[in-house]
Structure formats: C-alpha cells, structure tokens
PDB file of C-alpha atoms in Angstrom:
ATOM      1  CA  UNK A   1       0.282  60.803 -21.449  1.00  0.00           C
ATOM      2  CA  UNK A   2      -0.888  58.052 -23.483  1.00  0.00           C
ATOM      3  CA  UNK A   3      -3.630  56.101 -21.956  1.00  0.00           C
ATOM      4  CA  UNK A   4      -3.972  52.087 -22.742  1.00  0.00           C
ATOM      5  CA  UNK A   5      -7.259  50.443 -23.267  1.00  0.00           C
ATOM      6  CA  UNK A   6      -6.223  48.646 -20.390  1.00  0.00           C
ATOM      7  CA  UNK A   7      -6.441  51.971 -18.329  1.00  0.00           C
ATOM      8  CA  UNK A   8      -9.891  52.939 -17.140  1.00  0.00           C
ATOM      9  CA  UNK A   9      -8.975  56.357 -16.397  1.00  0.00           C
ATOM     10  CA  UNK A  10      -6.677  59.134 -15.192  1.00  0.00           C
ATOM     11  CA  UNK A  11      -6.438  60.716 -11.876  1.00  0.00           C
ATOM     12  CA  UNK A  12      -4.656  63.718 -10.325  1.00  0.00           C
ATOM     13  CA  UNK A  13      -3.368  63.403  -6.657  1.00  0.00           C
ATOM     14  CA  UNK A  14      -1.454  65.511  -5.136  1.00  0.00           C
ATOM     15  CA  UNK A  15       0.043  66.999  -8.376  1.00  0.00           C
ATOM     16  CA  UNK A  16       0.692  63.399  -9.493  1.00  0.00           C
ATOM     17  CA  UNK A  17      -0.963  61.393 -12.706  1.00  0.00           C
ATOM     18  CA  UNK A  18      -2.541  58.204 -11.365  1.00  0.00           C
ATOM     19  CA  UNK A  19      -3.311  54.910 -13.443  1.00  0.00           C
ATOM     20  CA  UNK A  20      -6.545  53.044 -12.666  1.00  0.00           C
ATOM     21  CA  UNK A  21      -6.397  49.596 -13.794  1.00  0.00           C
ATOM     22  CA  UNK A  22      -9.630  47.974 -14.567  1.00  0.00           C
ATOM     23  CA  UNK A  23     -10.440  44.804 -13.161  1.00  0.00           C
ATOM     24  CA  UNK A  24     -11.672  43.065 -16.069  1.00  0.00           C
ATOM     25  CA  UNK A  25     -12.553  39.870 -14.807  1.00  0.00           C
ATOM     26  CA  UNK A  26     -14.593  41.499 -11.726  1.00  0.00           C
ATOM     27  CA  UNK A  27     -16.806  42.645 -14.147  1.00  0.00           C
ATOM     28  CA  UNK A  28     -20.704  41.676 -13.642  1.00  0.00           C
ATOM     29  CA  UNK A  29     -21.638  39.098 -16.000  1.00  0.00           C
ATOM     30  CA  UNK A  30     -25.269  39.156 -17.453  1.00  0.00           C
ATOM     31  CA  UNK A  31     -25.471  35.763 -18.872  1.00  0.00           C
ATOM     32  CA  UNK A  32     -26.048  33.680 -15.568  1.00  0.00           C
ATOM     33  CA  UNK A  33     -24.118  30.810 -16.486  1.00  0.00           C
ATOM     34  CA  UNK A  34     -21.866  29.043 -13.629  1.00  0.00           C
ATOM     35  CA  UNK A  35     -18.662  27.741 -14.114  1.00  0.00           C
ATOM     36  CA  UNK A  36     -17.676  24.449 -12.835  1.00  0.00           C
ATOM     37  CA  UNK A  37     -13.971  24.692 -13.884  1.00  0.00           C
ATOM     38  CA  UNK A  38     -11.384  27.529 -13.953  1.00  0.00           C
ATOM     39  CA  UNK A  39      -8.017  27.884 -13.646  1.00  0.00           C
ATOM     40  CA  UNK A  40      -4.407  26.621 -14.753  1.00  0.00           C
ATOM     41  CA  UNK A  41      -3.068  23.684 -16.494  1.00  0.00           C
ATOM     42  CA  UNK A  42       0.144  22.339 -17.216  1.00  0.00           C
ATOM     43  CA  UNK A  43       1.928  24.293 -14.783  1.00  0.00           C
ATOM     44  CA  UNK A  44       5.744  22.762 -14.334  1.00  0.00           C
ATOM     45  CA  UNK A  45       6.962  22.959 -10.478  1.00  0.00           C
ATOM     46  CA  UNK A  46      10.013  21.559  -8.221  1.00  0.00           C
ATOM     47  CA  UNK A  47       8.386  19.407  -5.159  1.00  0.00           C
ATOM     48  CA  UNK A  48       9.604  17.444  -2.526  1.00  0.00           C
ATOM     49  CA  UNK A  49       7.826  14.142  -2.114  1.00  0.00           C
ATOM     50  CA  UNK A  50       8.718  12.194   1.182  1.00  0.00           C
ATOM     51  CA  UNK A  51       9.887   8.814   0.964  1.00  0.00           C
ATOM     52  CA  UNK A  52       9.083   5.864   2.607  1.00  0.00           C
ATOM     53  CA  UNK A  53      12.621   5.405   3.930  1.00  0.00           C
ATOM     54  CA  UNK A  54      11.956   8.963   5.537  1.00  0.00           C
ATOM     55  CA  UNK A  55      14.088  10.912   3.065  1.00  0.00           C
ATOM     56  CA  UNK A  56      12.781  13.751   0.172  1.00  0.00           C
ATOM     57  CA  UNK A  57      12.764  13.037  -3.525  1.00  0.00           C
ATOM     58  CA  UNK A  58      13.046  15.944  -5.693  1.00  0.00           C
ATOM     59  CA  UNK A  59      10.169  15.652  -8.509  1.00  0.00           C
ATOM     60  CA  UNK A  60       9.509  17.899 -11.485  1.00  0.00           C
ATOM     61  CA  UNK A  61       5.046  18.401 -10.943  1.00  0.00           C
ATOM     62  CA  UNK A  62       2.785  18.967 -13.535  1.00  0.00           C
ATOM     63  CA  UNK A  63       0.176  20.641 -11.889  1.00  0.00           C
ATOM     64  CA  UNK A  64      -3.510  21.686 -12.319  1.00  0.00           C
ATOM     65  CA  UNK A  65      -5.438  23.537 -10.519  1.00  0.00           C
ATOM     66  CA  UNK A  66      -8.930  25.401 -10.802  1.00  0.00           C
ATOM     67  CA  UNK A  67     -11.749  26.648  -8.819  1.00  0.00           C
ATOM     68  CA  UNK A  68     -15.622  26.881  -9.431  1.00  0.00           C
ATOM     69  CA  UNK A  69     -16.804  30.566 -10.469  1.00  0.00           C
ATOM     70  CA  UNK A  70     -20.030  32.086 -10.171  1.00  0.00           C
ATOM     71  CA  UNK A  71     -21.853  33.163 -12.641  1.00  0.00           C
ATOM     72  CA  UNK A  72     -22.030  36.687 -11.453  1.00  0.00           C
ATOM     73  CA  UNK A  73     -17.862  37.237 -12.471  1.00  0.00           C
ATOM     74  CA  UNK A  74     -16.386  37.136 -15.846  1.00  0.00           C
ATOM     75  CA  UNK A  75     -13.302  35.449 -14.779  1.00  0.00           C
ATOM     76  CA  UNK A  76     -11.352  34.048 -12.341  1.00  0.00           C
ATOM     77  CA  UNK A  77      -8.299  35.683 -10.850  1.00  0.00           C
ATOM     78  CA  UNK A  78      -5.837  33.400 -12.922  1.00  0.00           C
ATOM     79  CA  UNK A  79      -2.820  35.210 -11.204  1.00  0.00           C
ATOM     80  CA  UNK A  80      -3.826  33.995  -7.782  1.00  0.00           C
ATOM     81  CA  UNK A  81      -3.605  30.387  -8.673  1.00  0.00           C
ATOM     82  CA  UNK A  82       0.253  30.960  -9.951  1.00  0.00           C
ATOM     83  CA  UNK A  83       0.511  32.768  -6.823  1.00  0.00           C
ATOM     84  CA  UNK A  84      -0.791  30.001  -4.781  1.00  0.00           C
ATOM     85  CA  UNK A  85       1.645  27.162  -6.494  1.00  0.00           C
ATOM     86  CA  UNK A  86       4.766  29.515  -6.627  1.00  0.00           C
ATOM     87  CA  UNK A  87       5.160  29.808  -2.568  1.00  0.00           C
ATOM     88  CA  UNK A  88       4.498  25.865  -2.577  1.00  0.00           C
ATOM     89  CA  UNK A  89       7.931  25.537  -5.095  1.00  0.00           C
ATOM     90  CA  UNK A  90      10.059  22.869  -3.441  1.00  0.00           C
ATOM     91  CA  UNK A  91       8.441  22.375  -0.649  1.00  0.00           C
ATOM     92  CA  UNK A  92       7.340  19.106   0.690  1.00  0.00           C
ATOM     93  CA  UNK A  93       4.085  17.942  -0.805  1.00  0.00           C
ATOM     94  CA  UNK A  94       1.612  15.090   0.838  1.00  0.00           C
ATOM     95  CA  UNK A  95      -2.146  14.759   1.348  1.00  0.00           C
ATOM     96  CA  UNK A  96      -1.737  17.346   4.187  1.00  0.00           C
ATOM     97  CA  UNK A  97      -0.275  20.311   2.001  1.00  0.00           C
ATOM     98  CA  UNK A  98      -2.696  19.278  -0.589  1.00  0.00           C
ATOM     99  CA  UNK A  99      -5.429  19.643   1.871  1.00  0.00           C
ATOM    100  CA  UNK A 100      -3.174  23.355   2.499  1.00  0.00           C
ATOM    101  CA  UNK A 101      -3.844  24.917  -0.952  1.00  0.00           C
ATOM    102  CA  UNK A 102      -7.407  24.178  -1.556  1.00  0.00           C
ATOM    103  CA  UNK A 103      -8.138  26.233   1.485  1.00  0.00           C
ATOM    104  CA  UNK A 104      -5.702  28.564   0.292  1.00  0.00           C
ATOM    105  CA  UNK A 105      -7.598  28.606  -3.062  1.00  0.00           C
ATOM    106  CA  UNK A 106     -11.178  28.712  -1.801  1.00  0.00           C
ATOM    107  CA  UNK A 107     -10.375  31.421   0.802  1.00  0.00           C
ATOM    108  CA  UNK A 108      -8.866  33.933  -1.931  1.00  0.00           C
ATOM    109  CA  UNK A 109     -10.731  33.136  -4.823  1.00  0.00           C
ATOM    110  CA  UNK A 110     -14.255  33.067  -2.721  1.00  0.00           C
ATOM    111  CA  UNK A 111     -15.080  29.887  -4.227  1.00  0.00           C
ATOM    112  CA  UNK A 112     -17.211  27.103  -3.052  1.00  0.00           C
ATOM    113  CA  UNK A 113     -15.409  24.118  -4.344  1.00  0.00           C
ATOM    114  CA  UNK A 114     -11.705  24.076  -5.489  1.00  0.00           C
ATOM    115  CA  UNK A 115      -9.524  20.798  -7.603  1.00  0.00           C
ATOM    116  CA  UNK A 116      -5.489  19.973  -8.042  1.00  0.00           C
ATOM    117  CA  UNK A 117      -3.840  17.229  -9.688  1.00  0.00           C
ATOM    118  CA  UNK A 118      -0.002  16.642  -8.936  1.00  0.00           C
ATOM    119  CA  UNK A 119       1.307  14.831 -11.368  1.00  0.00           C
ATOM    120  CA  UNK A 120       5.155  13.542 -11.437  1.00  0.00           C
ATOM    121  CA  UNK A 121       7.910  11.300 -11.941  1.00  0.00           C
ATOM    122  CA  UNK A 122       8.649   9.337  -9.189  1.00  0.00           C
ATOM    123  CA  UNK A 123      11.709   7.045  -8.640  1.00  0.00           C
ATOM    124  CA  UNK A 124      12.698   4.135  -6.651  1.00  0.00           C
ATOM    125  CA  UNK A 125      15.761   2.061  -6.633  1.00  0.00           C
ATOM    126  CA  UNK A 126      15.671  -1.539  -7.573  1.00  0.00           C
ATOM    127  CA  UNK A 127      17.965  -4.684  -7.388  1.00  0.00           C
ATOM    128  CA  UNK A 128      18.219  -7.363 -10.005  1.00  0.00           C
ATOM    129  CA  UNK A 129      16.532 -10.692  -8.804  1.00  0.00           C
ATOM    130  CA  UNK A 130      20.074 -12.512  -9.205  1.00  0.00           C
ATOM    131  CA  UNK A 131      22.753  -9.948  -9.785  1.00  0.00           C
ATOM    132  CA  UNK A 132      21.372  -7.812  -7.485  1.00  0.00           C
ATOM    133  CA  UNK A 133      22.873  -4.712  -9.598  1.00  0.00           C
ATOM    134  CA  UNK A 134      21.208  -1.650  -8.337  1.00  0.00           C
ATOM    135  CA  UNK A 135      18.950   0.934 -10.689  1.00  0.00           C
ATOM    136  CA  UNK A 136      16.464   3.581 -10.045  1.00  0.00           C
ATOM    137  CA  UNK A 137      12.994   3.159 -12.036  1.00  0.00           C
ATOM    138  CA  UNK A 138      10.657   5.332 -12.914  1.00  0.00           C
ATOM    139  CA  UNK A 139       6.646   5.459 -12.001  1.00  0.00           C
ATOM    140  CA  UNK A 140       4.254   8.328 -13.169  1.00  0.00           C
ATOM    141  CA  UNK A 141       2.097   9.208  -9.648  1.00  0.00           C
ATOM    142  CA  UNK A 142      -0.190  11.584  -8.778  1.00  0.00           C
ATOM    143  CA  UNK A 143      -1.465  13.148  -6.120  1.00  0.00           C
ATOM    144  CA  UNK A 144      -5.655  14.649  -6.588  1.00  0.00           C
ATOM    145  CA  UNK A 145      -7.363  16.758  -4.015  1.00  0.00           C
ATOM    146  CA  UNK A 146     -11.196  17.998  -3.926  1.00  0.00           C
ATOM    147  CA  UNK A 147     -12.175  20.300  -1.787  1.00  0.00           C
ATOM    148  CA  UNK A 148     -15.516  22.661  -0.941  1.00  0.00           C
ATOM    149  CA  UNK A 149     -16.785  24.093   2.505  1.00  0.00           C
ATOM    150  CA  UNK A 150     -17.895  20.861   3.987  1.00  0.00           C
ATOM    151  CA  UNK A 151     -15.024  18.156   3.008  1.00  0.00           C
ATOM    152  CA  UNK A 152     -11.799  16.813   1.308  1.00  0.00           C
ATOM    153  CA  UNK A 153     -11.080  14.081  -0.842  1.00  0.00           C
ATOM    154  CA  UNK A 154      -7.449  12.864  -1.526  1.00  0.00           C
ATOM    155  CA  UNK A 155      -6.751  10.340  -3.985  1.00  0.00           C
ATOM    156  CA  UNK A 156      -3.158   9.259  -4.527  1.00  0.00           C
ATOM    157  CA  UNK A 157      -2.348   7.759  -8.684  1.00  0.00           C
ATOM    158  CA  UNK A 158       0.562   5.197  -9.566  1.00  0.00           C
ATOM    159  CA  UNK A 159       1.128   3.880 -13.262  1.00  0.00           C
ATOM    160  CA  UNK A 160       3.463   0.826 -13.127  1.00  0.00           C
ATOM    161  CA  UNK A 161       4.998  -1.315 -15.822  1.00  0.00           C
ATOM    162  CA  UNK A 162       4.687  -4.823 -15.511  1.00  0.00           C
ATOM    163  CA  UNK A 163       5.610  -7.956 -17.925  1.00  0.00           C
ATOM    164  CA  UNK A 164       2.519  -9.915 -18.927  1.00  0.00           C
ATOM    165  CA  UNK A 165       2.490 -13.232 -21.161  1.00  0.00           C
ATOM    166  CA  UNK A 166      -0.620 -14.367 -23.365  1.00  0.00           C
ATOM    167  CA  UNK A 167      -1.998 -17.561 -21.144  1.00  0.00           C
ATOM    168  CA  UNK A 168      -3.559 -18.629 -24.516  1.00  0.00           C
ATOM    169  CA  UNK A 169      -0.810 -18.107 -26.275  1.00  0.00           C
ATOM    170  CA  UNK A 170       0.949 -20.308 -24.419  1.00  0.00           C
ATOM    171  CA  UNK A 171      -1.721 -23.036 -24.453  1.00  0.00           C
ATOM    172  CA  UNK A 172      -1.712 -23.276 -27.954  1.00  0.00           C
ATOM    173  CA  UNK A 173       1.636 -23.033 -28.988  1.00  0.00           C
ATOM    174  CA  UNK A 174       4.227 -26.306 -28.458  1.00  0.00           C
ATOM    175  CA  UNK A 175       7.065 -23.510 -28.100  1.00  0.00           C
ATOM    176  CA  UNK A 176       7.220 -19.843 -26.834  1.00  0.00           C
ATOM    177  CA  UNK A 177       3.987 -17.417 -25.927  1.00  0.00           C
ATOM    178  CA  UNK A 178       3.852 -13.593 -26.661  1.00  0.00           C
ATOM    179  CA  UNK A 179       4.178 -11.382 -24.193  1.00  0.00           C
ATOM    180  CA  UNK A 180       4.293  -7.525 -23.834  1.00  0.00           C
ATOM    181  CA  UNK A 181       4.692  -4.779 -21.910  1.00  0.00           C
ATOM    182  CA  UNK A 182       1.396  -3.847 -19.762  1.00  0.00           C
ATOM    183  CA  UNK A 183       0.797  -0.053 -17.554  1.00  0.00           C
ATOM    184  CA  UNK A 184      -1.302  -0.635 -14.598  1.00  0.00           C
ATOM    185  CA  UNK A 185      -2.936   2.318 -13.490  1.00  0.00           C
ATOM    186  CA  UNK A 186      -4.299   2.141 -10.128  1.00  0.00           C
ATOM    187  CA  UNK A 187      -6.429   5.002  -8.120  1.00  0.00           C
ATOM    188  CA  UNK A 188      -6.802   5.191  -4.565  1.00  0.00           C
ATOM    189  CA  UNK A 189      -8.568   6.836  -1.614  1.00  0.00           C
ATOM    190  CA  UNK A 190      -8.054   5.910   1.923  1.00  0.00           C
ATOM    191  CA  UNK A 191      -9.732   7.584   5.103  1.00  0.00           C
ATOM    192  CA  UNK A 192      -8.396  10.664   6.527  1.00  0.00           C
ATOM    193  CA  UNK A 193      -6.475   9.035   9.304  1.00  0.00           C
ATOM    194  CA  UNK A 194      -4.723   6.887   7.848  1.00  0.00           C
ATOM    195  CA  UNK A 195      -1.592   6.987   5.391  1.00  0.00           C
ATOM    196  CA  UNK A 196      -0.605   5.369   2.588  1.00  0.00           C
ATOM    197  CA  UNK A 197       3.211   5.372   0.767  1.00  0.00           C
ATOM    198  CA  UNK A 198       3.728   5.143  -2.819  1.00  0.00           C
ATOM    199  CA  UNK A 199       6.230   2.640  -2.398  1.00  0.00           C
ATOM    200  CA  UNK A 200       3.771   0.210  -0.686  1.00  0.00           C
ATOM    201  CA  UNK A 201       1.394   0.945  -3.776  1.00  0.00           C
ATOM    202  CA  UNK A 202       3.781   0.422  -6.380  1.00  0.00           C
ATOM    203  CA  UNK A 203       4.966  -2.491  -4.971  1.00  0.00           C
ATOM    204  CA  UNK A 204       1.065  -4.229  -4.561  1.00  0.00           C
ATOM    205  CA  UNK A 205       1.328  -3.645  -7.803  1.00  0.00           C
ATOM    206  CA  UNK A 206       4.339  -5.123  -9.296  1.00  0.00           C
ATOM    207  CA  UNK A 207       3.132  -8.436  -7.550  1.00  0.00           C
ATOM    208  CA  UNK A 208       0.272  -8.930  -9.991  1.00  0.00           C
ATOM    209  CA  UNK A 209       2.383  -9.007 -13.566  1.00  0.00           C
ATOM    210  CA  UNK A 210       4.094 -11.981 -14.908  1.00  0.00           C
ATOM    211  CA  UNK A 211       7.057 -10.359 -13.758  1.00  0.00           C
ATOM    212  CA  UNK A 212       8.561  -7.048 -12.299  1.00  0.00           C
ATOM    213  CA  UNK A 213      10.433  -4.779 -14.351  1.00  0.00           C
ATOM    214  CA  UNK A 214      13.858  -3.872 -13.516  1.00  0.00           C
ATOM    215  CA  UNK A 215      16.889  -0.911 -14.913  1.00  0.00           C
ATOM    216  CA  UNK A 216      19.781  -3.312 -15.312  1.00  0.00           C
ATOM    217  CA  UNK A 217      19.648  -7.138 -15.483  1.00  0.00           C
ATOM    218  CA  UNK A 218      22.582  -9.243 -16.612  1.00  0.00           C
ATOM    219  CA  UNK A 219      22.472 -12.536 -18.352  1.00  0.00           C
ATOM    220  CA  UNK A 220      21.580 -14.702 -15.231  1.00  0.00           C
ATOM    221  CA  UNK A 221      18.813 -11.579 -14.071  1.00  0.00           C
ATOM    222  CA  UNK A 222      17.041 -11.726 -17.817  1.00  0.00           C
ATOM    223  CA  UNK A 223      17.158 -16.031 -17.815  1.00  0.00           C
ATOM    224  CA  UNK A 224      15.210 -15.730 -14.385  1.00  0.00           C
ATOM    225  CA  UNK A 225      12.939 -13.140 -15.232  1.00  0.00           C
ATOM    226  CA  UNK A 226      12.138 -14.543 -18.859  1.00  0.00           C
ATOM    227  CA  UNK A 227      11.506 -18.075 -17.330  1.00  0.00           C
ATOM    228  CA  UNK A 228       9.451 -16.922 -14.342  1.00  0.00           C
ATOM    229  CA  UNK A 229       7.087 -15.032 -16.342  1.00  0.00           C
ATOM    230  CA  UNK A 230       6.877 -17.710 -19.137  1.00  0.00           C
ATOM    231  CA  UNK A 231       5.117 -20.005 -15.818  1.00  0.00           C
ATOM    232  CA  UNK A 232       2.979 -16.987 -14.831  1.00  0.00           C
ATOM    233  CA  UNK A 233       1.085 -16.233 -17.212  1.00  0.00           C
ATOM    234  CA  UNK A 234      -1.689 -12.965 -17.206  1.00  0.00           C
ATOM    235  CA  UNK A 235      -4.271 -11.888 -19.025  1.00  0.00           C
ATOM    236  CA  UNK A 236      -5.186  -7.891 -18.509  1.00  0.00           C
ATOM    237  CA  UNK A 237      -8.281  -9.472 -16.933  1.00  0.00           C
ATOM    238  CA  UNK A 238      -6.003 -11.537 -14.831  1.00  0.00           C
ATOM    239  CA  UNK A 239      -3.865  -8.208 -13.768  1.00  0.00           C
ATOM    240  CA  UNK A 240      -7.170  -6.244 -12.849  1.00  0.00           C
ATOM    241  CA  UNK A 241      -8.983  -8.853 -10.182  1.00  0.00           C
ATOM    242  CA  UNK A 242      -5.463 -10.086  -8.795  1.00  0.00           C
ATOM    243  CA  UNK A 243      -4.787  -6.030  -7.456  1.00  0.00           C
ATOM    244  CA  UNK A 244      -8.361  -5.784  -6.836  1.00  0.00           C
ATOM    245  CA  UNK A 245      -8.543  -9.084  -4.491  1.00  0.00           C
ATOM    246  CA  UNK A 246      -5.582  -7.531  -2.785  1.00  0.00           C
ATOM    247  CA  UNK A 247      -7.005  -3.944  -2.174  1.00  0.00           C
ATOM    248  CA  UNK A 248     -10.225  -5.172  -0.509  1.00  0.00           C
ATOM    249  CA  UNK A 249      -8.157  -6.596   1.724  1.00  0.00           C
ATOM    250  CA  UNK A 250      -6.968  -2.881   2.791  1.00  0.00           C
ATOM    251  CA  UNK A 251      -9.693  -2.100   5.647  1.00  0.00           C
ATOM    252  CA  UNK A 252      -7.402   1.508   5.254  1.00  0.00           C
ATOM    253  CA  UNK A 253      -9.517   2.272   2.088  1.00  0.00           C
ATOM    254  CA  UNK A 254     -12.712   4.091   0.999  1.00  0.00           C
ATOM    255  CA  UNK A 255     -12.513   3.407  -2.668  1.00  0.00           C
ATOM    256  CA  UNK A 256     -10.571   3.024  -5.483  1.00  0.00           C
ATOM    257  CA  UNK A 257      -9.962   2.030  -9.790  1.00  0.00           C
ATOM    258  CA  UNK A 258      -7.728  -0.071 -11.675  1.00  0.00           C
ATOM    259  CA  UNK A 259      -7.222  -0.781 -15.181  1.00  0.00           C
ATOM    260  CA  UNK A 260      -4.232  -2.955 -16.689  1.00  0.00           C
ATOM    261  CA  UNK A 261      -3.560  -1.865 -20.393  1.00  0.00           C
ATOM    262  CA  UNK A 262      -1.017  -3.915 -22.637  1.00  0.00           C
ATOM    263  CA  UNK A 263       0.305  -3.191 -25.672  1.00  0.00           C
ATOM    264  CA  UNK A 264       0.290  -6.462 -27.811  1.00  0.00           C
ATOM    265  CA  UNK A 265       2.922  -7.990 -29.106  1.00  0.00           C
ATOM    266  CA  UNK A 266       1.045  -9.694 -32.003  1.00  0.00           C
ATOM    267  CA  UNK A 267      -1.483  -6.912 -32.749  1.00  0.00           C
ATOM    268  CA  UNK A 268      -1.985  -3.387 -33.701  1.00  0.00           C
ATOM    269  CA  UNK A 269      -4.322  -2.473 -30.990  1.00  0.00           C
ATOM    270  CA  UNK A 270      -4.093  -2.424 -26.973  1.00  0.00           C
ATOM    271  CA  UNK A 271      -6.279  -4.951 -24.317  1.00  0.00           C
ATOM    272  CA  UNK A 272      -7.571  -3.362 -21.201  1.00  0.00           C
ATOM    273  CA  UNK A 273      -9.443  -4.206 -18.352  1.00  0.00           C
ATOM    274  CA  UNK A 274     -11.270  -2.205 -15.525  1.00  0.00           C
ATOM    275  CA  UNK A 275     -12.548  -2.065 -12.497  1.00  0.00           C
ATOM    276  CA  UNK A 276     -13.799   0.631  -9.884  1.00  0.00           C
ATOM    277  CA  UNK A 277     -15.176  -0.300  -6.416  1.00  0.00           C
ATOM    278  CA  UNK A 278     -16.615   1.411  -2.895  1.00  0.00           C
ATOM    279  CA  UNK A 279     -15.068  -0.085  -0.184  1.00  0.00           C
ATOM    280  CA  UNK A 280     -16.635   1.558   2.621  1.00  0.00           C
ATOM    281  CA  UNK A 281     -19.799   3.505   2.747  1.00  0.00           C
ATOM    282  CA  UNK A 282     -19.198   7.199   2.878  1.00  0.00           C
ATOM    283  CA  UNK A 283     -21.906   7.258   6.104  1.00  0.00           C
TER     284      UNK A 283
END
C-alpha cells in the first residue's frame, strides 16, 4: 500500500487496512497569534431575493464569508463554510436567513464572532417618463451581516446610477453644461424590527440626481430627461446631503453612509463626496 503524506498512519481492523487522515488544520499552533478573519471569498451562488411586489428574483451572489480563529488552531475548517453556503443555494435570502448562517457558522466552527457579504445584481423594471416603454435596470446590492455571542448587525448596500449636471458649469457657460454619469452608494442599518425593501432604497435614491436613469427612452423620453436635468443641476456634494436630509428623516434607522462618485465629463479624474452618520444611540 502506498501511504500519502497526507496519511498519518495505517491501521488493521478486522483484517482490513484503515486510512487515518490527519487533521491538519486542528493542529496546536505555538505562535499565539489570533485571527480576526478566515474563510472564503468570491464564492458564486443562485439566491432568491424577495421583492417588494411579493414575488422572488433570481440573483447570481457573490459571497464572502469568514469567521474569527483562535490562536490555538492552525486553520479554519474552510470546507464547512462551502458547506454552510451550498444548502443555502436558491433559497430565499433576507436579513432573517442572514441572521440563519452566522449561527450556523459560529456553532460549527466554535467561533466567537462570524461576517458575510451578499453581493448581487438586482433588477427592477422601469417605464420611460413619456413613452412609458418598459425595461428592467440593473443595481449592484448587498446584503452584510455581523454576528458574535451577544448580537447581530444587518446592513443592506445599493449602488445606483444617477445623471448629474455641473451647476457651475452651467453658470458660466451662455449655452450647454457638462454632465456625467454619477454611482451613489448608499449603506444602511435599521433596527431589528423593522424592514426595509430595496426598492424603497433605490428609489430614495434616484430622487436626488439630476435625473433617473432609464433602459429604453425614445425621442420624446430623452428631450424630457435631457431638459429636466439641464434645470436640476447637482454637484456630488449636492447628491450626498440631499439622500442624507432624507434618511434622517427615517426614525426606522440606526445608522448609515453615502458617497456620490461621478465620473467627469471634462476631466480625467472622478469627484466624490461622503458622509456617515449615527442616527440612534446604540443604548
């Protein structure tokens, strides 16, 4: 019989050759060192996300997950976390199932403090201001958890794509102003009994460009959109405090981030703006 280097040794039992398979990664570790960190990244998964409308959307997840290791272990159990995310293929996926495999995580792993981030591609269907021709756009969203013995933090990601145009530019000029096309990225965590859709995020959103963005516009659709946002003009600045002034209205939310980032028309560089905020005292 050959014998691997990943075989510890060879047994006999009951007239039979046994394999014992080291545990590698159970192995004590001498340097006392803790890990904050370990686990998978980049790990591609079908989920259903539940819609406002009270249907399921199919979304292709890019997932990460990890767990905190002592520093008594060598490694982490790397298999377990696959393990974990495999039986959660396809199913539905919200704060509550989040909530699901971190305790999942912690219990198997023995860990004190566990991490996921959900991150996917996440459609919604949108008329034309005028036309009213119908097109599904896209939004990158993302769902985090955080979870140790004593509580759980959920925070729930949106990027949107909004139209801004320069309100300098079109101070100075006698015809025209640049404009460009500007991500929004807004963070948010709300308390535990409450709920919040991606749908109503995206949209709070959307309201704070120059204008929407839309799949299909006709002649008549691109006239309206071009001349609304020519008489709304945003700076990145402008973006930030408009979504901010309308999330501290939320009394539903703890905390949350936002930063408006365009890529400029006139320029070889990108503005930004951002802001992060408390909104109600964790006591």
């Amino acid at each position: 019989m050959v014998v691997t280097g990943d075989v510890s040794r060879v047994t006999r039992h009951e007239n039979k050759e046994l394999l014992i398979l080291l545990d590698v990664q159970n192995q004590q570790d001498e340097r006392n060192i803790n890990i904050q960190r370990a686990g998978v990244k980049k790990v591609h998964l079908p989920l259903q996300i539940l819609e406002q409308a009270g249907t399921y959307q199919t979304v292709t997840a890019e997932i990460s997950l990890c767990a905190d290791l002592s520093k008594d272990f060598r490694g982490t159990h790397m298999s377990r976390f696959m393990e974990i995310l495999q039986a959660w293929s396809k199913e539905n996926m919200s704060s509550r199932e989040i909530k699901m495999i971190l305790e999942e995580v912690l219990n198997k792993l023995n860990a004190s403090r566990t991490e996921i981030s959900v991150r996917f591609r996440y459609f919604i269907e949108k008329p034309a201001p005028k036309s009213q021709l119908k097109g599904f756009l896209d939004y990158f969203c993302e769902f985090r958890g955080f979870y140790d013995r004593d509580s759980f933090r959920f925070i729930l990601g949106a990027e949107v794509p909004v139209t801004t145009v320069c309100p300098c530019s079109k101070e100075i000029s006698q015809y025209g102003a640049h404009n460009q096309r500007a991500i929004v990225k807004v963070n948010i965590e709300y308390r535990p009994e409450e709920f919040i859709w991606l749908e109503e995020l995206i949209s709070n959103i959307e309201k704070t460009g120059s204008s929407e963005l839309f799949p299909i516009l006709k002649r008549n659709d691109e006239k309206y959109i071009t001349e609304s946002a020519y008489e709304n003009p945003k700076f990145v600045e402008d973006v930030v405090r408009d979504i901010v002034t309308i999330l501290r209205q939320d009394k539903r939310l703890c905390r949350f981030d936002v930063e408006c980032e365009a890529s400029e028309s006139i320029h070889n560089h990108n503005a930004f703006a951002y802001h992060r905020e408390e909104v109600i005292s964790d006591q």
